[in-house]
mmCIF file of C-alpha atoms in Angstrom:
data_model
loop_
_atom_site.group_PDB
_atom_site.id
_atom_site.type_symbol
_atom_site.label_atom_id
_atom_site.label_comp_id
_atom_site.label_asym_id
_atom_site.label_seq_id
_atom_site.Cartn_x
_atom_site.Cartn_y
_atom_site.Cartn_z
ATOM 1 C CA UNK B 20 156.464 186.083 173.637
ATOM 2 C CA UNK B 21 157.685 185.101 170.123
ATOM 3 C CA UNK B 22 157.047 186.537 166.706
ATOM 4 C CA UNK B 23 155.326 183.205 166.079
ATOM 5 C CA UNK B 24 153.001 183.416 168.714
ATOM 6 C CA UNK B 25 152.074 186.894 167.814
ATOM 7 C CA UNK B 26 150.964 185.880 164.214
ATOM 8 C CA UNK B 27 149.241 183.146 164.618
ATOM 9 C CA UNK B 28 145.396 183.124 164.797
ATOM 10 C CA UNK B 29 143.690 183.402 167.979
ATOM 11 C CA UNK B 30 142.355 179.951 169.168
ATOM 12 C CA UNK B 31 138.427 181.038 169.306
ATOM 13 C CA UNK B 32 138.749 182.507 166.418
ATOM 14 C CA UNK B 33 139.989 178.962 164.788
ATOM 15 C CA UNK B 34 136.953 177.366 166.510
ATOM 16 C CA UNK B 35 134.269 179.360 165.390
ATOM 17 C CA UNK B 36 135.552 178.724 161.691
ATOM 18 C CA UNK B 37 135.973 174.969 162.082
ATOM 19 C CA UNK B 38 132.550 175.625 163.650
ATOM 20 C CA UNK B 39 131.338 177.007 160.428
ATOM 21 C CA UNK B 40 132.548 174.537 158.142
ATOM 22 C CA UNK B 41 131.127 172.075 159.912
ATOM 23 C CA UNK B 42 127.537 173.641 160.114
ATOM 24 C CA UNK B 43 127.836 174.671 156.194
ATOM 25 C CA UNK B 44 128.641 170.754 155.632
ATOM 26 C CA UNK B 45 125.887 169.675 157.057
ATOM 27 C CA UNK B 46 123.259 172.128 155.656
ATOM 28 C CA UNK B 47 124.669 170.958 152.195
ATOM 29 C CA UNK B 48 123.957 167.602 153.290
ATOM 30 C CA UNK B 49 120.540 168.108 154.214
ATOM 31 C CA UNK B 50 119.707 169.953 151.251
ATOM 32 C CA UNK B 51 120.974 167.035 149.045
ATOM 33 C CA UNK B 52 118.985 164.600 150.779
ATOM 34 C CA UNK B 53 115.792 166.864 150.812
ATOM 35 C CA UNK B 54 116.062 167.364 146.731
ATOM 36 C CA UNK B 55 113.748 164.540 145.112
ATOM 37 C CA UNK B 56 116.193 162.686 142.196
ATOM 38 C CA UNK B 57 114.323 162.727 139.199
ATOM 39 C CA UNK B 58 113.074 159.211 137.783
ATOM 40 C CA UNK B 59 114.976 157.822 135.223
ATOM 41 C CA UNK B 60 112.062 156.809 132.470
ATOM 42 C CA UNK B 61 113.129 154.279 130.125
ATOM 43 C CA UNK B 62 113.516 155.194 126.416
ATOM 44 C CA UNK B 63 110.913 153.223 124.548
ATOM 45 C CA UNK B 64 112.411 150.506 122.636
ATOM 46 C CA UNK B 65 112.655 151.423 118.614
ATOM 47 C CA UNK B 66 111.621 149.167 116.807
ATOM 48 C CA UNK B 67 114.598 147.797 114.577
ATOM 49 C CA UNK B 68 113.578 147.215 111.153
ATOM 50 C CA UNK B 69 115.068 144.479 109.239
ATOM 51 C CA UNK B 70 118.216 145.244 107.291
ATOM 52 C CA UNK B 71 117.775 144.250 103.533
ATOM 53 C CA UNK B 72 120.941 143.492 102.425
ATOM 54 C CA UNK B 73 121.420 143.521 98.444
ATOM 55 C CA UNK B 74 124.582 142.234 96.696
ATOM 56 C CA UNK B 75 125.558 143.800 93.614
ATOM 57 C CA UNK B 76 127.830 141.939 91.531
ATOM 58 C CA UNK B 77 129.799 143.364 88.925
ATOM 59 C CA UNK B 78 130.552 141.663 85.819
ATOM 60 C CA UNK B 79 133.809 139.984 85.840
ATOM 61 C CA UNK B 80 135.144 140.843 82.386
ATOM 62 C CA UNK B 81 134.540 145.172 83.450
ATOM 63 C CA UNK B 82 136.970 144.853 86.179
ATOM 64 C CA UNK B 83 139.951 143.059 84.184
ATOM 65 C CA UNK B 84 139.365 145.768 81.352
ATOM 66 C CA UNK B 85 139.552 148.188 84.076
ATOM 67 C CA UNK B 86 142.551 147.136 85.494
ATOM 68 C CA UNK B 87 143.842 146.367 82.375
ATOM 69 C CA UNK B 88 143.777 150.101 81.605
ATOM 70 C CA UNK B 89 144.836 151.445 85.255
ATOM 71 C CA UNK B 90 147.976 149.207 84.136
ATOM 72 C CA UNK B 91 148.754 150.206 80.775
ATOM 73 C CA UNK B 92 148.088 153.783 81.237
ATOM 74 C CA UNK B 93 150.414 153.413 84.123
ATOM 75 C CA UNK B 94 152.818 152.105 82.170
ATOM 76 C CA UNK B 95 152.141 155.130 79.747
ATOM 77 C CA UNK B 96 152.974 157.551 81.749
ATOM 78 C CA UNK B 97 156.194 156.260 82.996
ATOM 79 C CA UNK B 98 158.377 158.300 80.447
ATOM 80 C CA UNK B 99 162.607 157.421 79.443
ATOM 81 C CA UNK B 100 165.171 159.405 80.646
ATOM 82 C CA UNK B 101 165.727 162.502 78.578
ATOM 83 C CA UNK B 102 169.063 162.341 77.201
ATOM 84 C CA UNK B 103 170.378 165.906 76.521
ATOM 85 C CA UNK B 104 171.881 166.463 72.768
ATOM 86 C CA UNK B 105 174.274 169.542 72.243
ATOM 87 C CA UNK B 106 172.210 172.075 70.107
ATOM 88 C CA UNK B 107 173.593 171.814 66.550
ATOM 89 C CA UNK B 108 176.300 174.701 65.811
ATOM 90 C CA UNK B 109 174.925 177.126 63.220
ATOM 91 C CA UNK B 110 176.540 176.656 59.535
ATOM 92 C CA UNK B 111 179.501 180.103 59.239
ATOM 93 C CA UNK B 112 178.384 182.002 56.325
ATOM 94 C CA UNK B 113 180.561 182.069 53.075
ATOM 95 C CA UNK B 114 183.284 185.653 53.697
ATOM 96 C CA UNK B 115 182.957 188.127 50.999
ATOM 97 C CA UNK B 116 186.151 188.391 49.174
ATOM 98 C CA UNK B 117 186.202 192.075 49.043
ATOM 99 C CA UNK B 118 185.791 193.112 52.310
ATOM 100 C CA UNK B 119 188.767 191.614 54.860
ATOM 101 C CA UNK B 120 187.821 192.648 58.346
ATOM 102 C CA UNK B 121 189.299 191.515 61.165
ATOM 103 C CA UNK B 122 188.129 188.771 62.877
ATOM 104 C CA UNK B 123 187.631 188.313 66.562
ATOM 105 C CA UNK B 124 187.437 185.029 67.584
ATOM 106 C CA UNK B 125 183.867 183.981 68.621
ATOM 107 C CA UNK B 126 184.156 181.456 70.848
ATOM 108 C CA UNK B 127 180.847 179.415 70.537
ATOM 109 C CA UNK B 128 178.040 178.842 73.230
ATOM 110 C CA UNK B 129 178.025 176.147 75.531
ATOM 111 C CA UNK B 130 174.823 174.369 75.241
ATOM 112 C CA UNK B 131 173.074 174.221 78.333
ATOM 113 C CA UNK B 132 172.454 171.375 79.741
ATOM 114 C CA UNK B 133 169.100 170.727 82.097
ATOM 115 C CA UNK B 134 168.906 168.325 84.443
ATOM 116 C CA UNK B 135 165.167 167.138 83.370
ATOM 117 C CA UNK B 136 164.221 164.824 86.297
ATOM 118 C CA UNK B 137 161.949 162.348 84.658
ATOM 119 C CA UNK B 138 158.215 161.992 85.939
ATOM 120 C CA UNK B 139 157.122 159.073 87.295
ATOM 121 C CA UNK B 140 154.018 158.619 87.613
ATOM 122 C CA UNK B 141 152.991 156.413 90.498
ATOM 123 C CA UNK B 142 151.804 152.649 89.905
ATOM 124 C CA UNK B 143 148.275 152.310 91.174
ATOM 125 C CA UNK B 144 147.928 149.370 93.501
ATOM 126 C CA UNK B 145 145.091 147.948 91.237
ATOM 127 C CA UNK B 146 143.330 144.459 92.503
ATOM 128 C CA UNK B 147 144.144 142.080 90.561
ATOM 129 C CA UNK B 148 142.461 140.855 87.772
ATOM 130 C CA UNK B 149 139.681 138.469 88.284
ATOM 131 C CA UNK B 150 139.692 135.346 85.824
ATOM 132 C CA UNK B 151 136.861 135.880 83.351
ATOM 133 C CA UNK B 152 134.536 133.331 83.792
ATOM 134 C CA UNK B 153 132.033 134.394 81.004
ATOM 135 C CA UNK B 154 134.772 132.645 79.108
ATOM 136 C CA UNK B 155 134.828 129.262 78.203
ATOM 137 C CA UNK B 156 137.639 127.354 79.327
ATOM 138 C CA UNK B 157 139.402 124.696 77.131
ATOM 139 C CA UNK B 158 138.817 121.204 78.209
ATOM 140 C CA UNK B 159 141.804 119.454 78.963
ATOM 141 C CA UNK B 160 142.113 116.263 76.671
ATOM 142 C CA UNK B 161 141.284 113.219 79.362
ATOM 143 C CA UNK B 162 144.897 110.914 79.871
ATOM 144 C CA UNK B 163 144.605 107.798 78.144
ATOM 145 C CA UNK B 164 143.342 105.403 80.463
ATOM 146 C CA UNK B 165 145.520 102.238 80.832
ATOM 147 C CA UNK B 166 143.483 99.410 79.196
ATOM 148 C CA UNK B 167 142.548 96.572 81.651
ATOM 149 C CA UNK B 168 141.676 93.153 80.682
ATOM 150 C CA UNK B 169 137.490 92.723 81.926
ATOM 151 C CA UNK B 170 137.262 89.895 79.959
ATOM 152 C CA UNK B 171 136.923 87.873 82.901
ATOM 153 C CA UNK B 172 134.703 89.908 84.691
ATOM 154 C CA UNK B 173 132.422 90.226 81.599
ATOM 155 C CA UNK B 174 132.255 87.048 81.727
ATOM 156 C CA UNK B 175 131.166 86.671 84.757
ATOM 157 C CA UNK B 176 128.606 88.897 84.262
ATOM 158 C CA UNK B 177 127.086 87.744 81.523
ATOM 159 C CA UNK B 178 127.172 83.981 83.446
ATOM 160 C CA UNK B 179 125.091 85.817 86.177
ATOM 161 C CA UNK B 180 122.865 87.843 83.582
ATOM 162 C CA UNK B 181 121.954 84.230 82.039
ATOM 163 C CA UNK B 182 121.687 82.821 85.497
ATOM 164 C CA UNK B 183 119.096 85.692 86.371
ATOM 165 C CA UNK B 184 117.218 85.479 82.988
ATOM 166 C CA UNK B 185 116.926 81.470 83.452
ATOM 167 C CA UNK B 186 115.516 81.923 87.001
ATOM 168 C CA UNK B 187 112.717 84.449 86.262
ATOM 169 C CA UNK B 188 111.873 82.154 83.213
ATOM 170 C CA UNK B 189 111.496 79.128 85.671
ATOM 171 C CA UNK B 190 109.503 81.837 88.098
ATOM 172 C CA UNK B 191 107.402 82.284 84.866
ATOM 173 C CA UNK B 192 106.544 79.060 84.026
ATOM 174 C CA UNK B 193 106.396 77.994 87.583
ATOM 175 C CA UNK B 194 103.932 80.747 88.266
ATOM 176 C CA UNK B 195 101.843 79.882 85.089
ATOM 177 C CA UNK B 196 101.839 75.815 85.994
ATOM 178 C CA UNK B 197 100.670 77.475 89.216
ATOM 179 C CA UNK B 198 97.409 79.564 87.849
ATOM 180 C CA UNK B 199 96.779 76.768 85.699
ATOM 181 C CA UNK B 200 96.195 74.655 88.520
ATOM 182 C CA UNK B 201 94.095 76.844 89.896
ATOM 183 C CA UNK B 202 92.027 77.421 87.133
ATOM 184 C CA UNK B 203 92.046 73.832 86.676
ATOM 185 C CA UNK B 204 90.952 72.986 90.229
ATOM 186 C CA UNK B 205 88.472 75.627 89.950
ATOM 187 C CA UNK B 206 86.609 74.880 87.144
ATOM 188 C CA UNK B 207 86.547 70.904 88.753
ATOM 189 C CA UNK B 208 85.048 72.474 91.694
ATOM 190 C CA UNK B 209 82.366 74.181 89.822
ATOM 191 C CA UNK B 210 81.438 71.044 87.632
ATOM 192 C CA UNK B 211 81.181 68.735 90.666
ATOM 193 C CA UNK B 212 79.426 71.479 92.602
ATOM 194 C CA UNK B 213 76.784 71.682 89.496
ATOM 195 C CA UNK B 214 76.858 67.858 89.150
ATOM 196 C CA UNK B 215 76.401 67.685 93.432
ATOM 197 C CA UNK B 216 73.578 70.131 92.999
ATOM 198 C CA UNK B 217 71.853 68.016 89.897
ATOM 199 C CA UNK B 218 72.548 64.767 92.006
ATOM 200 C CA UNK B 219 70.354 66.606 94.867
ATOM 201 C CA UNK B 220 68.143 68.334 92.592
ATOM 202 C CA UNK B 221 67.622 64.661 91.472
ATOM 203 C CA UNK B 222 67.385 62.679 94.664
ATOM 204 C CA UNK B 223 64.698 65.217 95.853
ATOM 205 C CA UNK B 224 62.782 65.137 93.329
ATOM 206 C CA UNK B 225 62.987 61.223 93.232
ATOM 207 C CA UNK B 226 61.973 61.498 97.072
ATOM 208 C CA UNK B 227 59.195 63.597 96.227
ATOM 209 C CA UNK B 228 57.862 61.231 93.712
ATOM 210 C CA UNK B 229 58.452 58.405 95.858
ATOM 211 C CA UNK B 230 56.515 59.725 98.620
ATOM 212 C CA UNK B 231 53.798 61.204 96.369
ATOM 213 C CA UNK B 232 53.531 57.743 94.721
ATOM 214 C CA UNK B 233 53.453 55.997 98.042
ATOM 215 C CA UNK B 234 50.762 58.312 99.460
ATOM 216 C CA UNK B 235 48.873 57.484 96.392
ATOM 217 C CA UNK B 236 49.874 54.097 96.881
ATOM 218 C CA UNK B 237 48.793 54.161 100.602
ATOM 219 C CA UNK B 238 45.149 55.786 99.224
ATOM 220 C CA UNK B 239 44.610 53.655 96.166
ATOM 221 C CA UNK B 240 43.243 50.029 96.048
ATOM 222 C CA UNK B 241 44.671 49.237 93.395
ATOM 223 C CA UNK B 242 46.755 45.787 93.450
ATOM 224 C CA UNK B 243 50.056 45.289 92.714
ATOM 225 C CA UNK B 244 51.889 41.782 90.800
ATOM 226 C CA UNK B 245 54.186 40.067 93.119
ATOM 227 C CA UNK B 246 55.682 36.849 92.586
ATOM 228 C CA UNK B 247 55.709 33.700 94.737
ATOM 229 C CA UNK B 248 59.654 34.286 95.334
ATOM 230 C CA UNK B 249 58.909 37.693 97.016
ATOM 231 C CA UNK B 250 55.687 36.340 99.069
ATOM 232 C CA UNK B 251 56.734 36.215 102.486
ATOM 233 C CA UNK B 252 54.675 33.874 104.840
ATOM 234 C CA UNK B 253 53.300 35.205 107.955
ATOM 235 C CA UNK B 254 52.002 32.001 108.343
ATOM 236 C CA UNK B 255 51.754 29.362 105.668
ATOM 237 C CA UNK B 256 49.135 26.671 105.186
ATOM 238 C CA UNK B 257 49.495 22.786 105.479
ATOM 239 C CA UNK B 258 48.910 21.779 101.620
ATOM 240 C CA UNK B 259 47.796 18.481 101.961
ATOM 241 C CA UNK B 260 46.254 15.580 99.323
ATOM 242 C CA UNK B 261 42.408 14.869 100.045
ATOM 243 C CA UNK B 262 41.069 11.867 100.330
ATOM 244 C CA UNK B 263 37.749 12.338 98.553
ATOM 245 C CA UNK B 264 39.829 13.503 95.657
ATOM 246 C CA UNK B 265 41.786 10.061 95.469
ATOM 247 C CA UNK B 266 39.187 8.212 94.206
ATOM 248 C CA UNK B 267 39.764 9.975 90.511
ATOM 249 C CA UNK B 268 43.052 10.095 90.580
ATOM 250 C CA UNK B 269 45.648 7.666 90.259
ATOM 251 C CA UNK B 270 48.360 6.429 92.609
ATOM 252 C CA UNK B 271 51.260 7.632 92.290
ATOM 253 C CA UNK B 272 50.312 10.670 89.995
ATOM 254 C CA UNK B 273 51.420 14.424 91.239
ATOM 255 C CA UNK B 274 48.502 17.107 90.478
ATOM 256 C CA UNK B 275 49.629 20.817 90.001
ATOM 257 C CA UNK B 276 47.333 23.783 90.352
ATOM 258 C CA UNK B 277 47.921 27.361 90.058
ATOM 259 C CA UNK B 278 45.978 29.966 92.477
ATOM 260 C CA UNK B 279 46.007 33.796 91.865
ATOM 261 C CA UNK B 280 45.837 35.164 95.803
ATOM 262 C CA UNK B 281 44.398 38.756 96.323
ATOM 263 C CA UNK B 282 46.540 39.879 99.312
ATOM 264 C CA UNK B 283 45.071 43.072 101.075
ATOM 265 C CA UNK B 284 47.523 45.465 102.932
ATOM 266 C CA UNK B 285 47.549 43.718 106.194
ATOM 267 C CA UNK B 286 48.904 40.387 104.673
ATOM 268 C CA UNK B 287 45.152 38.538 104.686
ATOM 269 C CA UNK B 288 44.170 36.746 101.496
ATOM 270 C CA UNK B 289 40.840 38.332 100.159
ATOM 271 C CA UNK B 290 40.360 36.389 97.483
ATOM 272 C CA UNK B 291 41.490 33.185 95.405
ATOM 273 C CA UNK B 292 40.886 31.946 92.216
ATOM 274 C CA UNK B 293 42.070 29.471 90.153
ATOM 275 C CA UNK B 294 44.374 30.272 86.714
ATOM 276 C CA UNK B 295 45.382 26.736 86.185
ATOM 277 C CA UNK B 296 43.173 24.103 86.934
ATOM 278 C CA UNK B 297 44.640 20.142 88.288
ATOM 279 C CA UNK B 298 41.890 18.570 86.170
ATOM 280 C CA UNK B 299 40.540 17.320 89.372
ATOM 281 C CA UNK B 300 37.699 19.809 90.347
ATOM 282 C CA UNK B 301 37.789 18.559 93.626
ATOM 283 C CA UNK B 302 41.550 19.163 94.288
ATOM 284 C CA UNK B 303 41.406 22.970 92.964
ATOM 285 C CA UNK B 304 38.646 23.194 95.577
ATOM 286 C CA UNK B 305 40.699 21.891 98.717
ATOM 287 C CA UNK B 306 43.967 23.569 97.244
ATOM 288 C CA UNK B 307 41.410 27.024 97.602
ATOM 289 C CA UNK B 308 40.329 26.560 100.665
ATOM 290 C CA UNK B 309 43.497 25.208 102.270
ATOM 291 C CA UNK B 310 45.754 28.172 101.258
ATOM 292 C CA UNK B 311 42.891 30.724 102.620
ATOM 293 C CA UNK B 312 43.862 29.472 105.826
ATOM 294 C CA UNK B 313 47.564 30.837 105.748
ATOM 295 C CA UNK B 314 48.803 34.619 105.856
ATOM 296 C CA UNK B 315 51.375 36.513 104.452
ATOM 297 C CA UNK B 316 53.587 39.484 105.758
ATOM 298 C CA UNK B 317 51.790 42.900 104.170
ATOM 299 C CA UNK B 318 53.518 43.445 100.694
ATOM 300 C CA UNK B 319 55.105 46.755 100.426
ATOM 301 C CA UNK B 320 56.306 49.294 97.760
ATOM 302 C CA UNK B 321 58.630 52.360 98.060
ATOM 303 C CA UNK B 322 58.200 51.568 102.416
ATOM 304 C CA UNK B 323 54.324 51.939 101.454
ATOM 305 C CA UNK B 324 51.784 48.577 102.445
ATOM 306 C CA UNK B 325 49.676 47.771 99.428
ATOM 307 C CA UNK B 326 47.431 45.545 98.003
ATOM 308 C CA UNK B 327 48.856 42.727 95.966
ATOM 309 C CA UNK B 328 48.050 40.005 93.681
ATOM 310 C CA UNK B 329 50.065 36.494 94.163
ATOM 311 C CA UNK B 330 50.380 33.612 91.605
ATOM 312 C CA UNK B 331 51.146 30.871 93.725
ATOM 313 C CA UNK B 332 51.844 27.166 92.608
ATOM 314 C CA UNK B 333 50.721 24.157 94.142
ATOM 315 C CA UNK B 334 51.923 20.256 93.473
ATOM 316 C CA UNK B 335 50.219 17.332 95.460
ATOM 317 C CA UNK B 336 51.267 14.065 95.082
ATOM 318 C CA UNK B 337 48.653 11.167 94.741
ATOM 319 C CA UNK B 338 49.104 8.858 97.856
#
């Protein structure tokens, strides 16, 4: 048997742990399962409340002094190059006469020089100036406009002005003529509608007296003149000479007698009488008496019958 054979695990012994692992995997699993996951609640909702925004503006002429001073104490601070001068030598003092010592030779100091690196200060990026608008800016002077000849177009203008003005004066007069008119026409209207109503007012009442004078007409008795021209015969009488009234009168000879006839309103004569006489008694009598025998159409006034009075002549000629 190898060395690798003895070392290595016994196989049961490798079972029973996979075993294990297993079984341990599987109680973790069912413990997992078995744990109730807690409920996720929502968050109530916050309410957001409205931003307010405010804008501040700062006045424009602050800033440009500001900046204005960020630059020139900039430009303050940036200091020249030092430029070293040699320190003046001090002045020998006048030798005494008297005394004659012996000089050494002093040789004089160098003056030091320094290196002074000059400070500069850094430039601030400022913003730049903002343009003052508080201040009034100069207008520019306008460019002389080239002059252009509107004479034409003036003219034309005015043409159409006049041309405007001339039709709303003909409007105007046209549109007076107009109301005229109907004023006119109006007032025409009204005079022959008073003169139609008169004319009616009129008429009626001329009806009404009509009628009321023919109903007293048609009541009253009383006769009325006629002439022989309007005496219509119903029937009219023979007028004829008698012979018992030839023996006193001539041959020849024509006899004329006048009769006044009472006609009642049915056209019969009522009475008769003589207004001119023939001079022969005997003749009046016969002309009576012949001319009671005729009848006359019923005399009439305003449509109304009445009673009328008739002077009729009579001629006879003497056989």
């Amino acid at each position: 048997m190898s060395s690798t054979d003895l070392d290595a695990p016994p196989l049961k012994s490798l079972l029973l742990a996979i075993v294990a692992v297993l079984g341990l995997h599987v109680l973790a699993a069912i413990a997992l399962v078995a744990i109730k996951t807690p409920e996720l609640k929502p968050e109530p909702k916050k309410e957001m409340l409205p931003l307010e925004i405010k804008f501040v503006s700062l006045p424009a002429k602050m800033v440009s002094t500001e900046v204005e001073k960020q630059t020139v104490t900039a430009k303050k601070e940036v200091q020249p190059e030092v430029q070293v001068q040699p320190a003046p030598q001090p002045e020998p003092k006048p030798e005494e006469p008297v005394k004659q010592p012996t000089e050494t030779p002093v040789k004089p100091k160098e003056p030091v020089v320094k290196n002074v690196e000059p400070k500069v200060t850094p430039v601030i990026a400022s913003e730049k100036p903002r343009p003052d608008t508080s201040q009034k800016v100069a207008p520019k002077e306008p460019l002389p406009k080239p002059k252009v000849d509107n004479s034409a177009a003036e003219a034309q203008r005015q043409a159409a002005a006049q041309a405007e003005s001339e039709r709303q004066a003909k409007k105007s007069e046209q549109e007076a003529q107009a109301r005229a008119e109907q004023e006119a026409k109006r007032v025409a209207d009204a005079k022959a509608a008073v003169q139609a109503k008169a004319a009616a007012e009129a008429a009626a009442a001329q009806a009404r007296a009509e009628a009321e004078a023919a109903a007293a007409l048609a009541q009253s008795n009383e006769p009325v003149s006629f002439t022989a021209s309007s005496a219509n015969w119903a029937s009219a009488p023979n007028f004829s000479f008698p012979e018992r009234a030839a023996r006193r009168a001539r041959s020849g000879d024509t006899l004329n007698v006048v009769l006044v006839l009472r006609v009642n309103k049915q056209g019969g004569i009522d009475n008769v009488r003589v207004a001119q006489s023939s001079g022969n008694p005997l003749l009046d009598k016969e002309a009576r008496r012949q001319v009671r025998s005729g009848k006359f159409k019923p005399f009439t006034k305003n449509g109304v019958p009445v009673v009328g009075d008739v002077t009729l002549p009579i001629s006879y000629a003497v056989p």
